[in-house]
Short mmCIF file of C-alpha atoms in Angstrom, two decimals:
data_model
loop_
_atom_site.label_atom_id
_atom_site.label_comp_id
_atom_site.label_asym_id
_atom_site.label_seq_id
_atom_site.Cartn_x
_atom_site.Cartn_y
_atom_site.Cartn_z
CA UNK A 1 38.00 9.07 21.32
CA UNK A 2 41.66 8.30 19.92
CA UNK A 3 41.93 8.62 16.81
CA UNK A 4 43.79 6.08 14.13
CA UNK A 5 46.40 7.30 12.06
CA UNK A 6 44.74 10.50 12.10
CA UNK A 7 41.26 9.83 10.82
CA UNK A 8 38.36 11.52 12.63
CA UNK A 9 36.12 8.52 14.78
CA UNK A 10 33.05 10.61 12.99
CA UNK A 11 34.03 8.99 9.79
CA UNK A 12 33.69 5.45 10.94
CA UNK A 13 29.28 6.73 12.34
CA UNK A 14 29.47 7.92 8.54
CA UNK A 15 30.21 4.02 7.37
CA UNK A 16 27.51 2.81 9.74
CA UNK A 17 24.67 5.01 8.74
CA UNK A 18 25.50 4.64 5.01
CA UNK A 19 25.25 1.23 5.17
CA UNK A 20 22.30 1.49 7.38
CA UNK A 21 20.56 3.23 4.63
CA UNK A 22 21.56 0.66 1.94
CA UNK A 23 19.69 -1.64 3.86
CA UNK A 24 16.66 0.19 5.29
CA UNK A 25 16.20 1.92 1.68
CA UNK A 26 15.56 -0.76 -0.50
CA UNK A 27 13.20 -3.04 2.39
CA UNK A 28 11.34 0.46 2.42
CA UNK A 29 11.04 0.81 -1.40
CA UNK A 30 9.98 -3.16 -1.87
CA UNK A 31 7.18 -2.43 1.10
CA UNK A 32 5.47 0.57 -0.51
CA UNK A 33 6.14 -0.14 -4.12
CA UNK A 34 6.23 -3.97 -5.04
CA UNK A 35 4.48 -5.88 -2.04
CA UNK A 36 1.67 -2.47 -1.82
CA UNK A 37 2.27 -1.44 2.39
CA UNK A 38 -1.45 -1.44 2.70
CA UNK A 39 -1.88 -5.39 1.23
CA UNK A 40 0.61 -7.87 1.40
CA UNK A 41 2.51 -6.40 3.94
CA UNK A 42 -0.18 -6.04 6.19
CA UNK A 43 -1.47 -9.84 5.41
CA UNK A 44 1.98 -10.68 6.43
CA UNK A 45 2.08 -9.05 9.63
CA UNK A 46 -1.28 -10.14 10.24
CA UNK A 47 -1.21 -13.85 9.83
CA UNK A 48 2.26 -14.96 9.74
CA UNK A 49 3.77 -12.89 12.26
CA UNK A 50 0.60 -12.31 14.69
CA UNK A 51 1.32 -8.30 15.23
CA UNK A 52 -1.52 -6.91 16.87
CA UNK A 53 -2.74 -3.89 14.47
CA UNK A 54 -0.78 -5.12 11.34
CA UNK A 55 -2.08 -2.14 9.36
CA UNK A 56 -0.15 0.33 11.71
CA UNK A 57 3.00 -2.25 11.66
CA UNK A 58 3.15 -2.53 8.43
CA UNK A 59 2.63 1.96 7.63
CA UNK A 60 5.20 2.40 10.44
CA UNK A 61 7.71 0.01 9.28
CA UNK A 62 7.62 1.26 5.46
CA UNK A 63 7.91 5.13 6.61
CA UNK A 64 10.58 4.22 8.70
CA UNK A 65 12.75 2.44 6.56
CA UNK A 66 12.13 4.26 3.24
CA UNK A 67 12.04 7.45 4.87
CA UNK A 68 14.22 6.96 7.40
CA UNK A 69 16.88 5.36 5.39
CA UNK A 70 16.86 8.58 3.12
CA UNK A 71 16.89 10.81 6.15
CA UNK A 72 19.78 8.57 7.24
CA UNK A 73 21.45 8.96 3.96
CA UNK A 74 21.84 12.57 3.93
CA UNK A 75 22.68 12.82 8.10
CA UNK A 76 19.10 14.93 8.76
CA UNK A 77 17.07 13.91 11.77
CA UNK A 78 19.94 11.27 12.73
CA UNK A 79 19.47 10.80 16.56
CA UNK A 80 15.46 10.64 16.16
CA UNK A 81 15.83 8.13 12.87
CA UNK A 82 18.15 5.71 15.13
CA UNK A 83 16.00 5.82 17.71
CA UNK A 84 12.61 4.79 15.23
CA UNK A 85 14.92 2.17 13.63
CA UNK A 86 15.92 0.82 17.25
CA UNK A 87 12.22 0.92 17.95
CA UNK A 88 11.39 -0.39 14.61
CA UNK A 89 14.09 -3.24 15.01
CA UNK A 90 13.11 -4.78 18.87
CA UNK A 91 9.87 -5.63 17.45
CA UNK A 92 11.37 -7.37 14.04
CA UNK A 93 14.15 -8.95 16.26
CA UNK A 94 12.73 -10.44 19.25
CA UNK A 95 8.93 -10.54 18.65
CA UNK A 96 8.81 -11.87 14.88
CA UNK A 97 12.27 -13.33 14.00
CA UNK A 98 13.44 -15.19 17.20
CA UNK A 99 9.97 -16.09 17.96
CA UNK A 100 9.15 -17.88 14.80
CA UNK A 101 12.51 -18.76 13.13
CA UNK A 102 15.38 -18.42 16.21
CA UNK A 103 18.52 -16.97 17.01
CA UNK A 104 20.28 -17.67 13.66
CA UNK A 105 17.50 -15.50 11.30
CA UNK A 106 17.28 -12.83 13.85
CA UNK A 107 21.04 -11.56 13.47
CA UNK A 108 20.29 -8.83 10.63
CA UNK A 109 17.56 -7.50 12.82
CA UNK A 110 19.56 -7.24 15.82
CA UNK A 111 22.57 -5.62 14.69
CA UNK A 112 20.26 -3.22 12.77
CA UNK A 113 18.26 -2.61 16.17
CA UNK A 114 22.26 -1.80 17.49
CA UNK A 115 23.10 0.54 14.82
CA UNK A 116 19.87 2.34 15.61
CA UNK A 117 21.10 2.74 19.34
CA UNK A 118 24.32 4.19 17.61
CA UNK A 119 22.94 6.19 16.03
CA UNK A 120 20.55 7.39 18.61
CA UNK A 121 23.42 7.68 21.16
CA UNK A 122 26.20 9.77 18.91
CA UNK A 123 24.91 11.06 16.15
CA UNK A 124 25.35 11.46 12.55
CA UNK A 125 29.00 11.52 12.32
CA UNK A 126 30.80 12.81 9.53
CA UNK A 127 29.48 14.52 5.83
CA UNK A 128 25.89 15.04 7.47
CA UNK A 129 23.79 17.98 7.59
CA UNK A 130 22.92 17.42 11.57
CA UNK A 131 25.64 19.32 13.69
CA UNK A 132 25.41 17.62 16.85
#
């Protein structure tokens, strides 16, 4: 890849998964910690959204995001993180937001589900601890 004024394309993957972590992070956190993964989450997923097996939704989603976003954070575990998040992502995207609310709330969720792929497809970038 050609670089720009002499800055390393890795740096720009290091951008994407920072700010990937700023936003799974704190929806991970506010899951476990203030809406209790194992409650209201789970209600949610349950009534409002329809998932089948909301209890496993709403687990998976919270390890994913919290964890993930940390894992994200320091470059560990990059490709297989992208890849949960893309997973993670489809189902938020096409199956609860453009379902229920449309095109126009489902934006966040999409773009996430593409920086997932990114990440998935290149790897960590620059200032990681995965060398790949």
């Amino acid at each position: 890849m050609p670089r720009i004024v002499g800055v390393d394309p890795g740096w720009g993957l290091f951008v994407v998964r920072l700010g990937m972590a700023a936003i799974l992070i704190p929806a991970g956190y506010l899951k476990w910690f203030q809406f209790g993964v194992l409650t209201g989450v789970t209600t949610l997923f349950g009534t409002k959204y329809g998932l089948p097996v909301p209890q496993a939704f709403a687990v998976a989603a919270g390890i994913i995001e919290l964890g993930g976003g940390i894992l994200l954070l320091i470059g560990l575990l990059t490709r297989w993180v992208g890849l949960l998040v893309a997973c993670e992502f489809t189902v938020a995207a096409f199956f609860v937001r453009w379902r229920l609310q449309g095109y126009m709330d489902a934006r966040l969720e999409m773009l996430m589900l593409c920086c997932g792929l990114l990440m998935f497809l290149t790897g960590p970038g620059r200032a990681a601890i995965d060398r790949d």
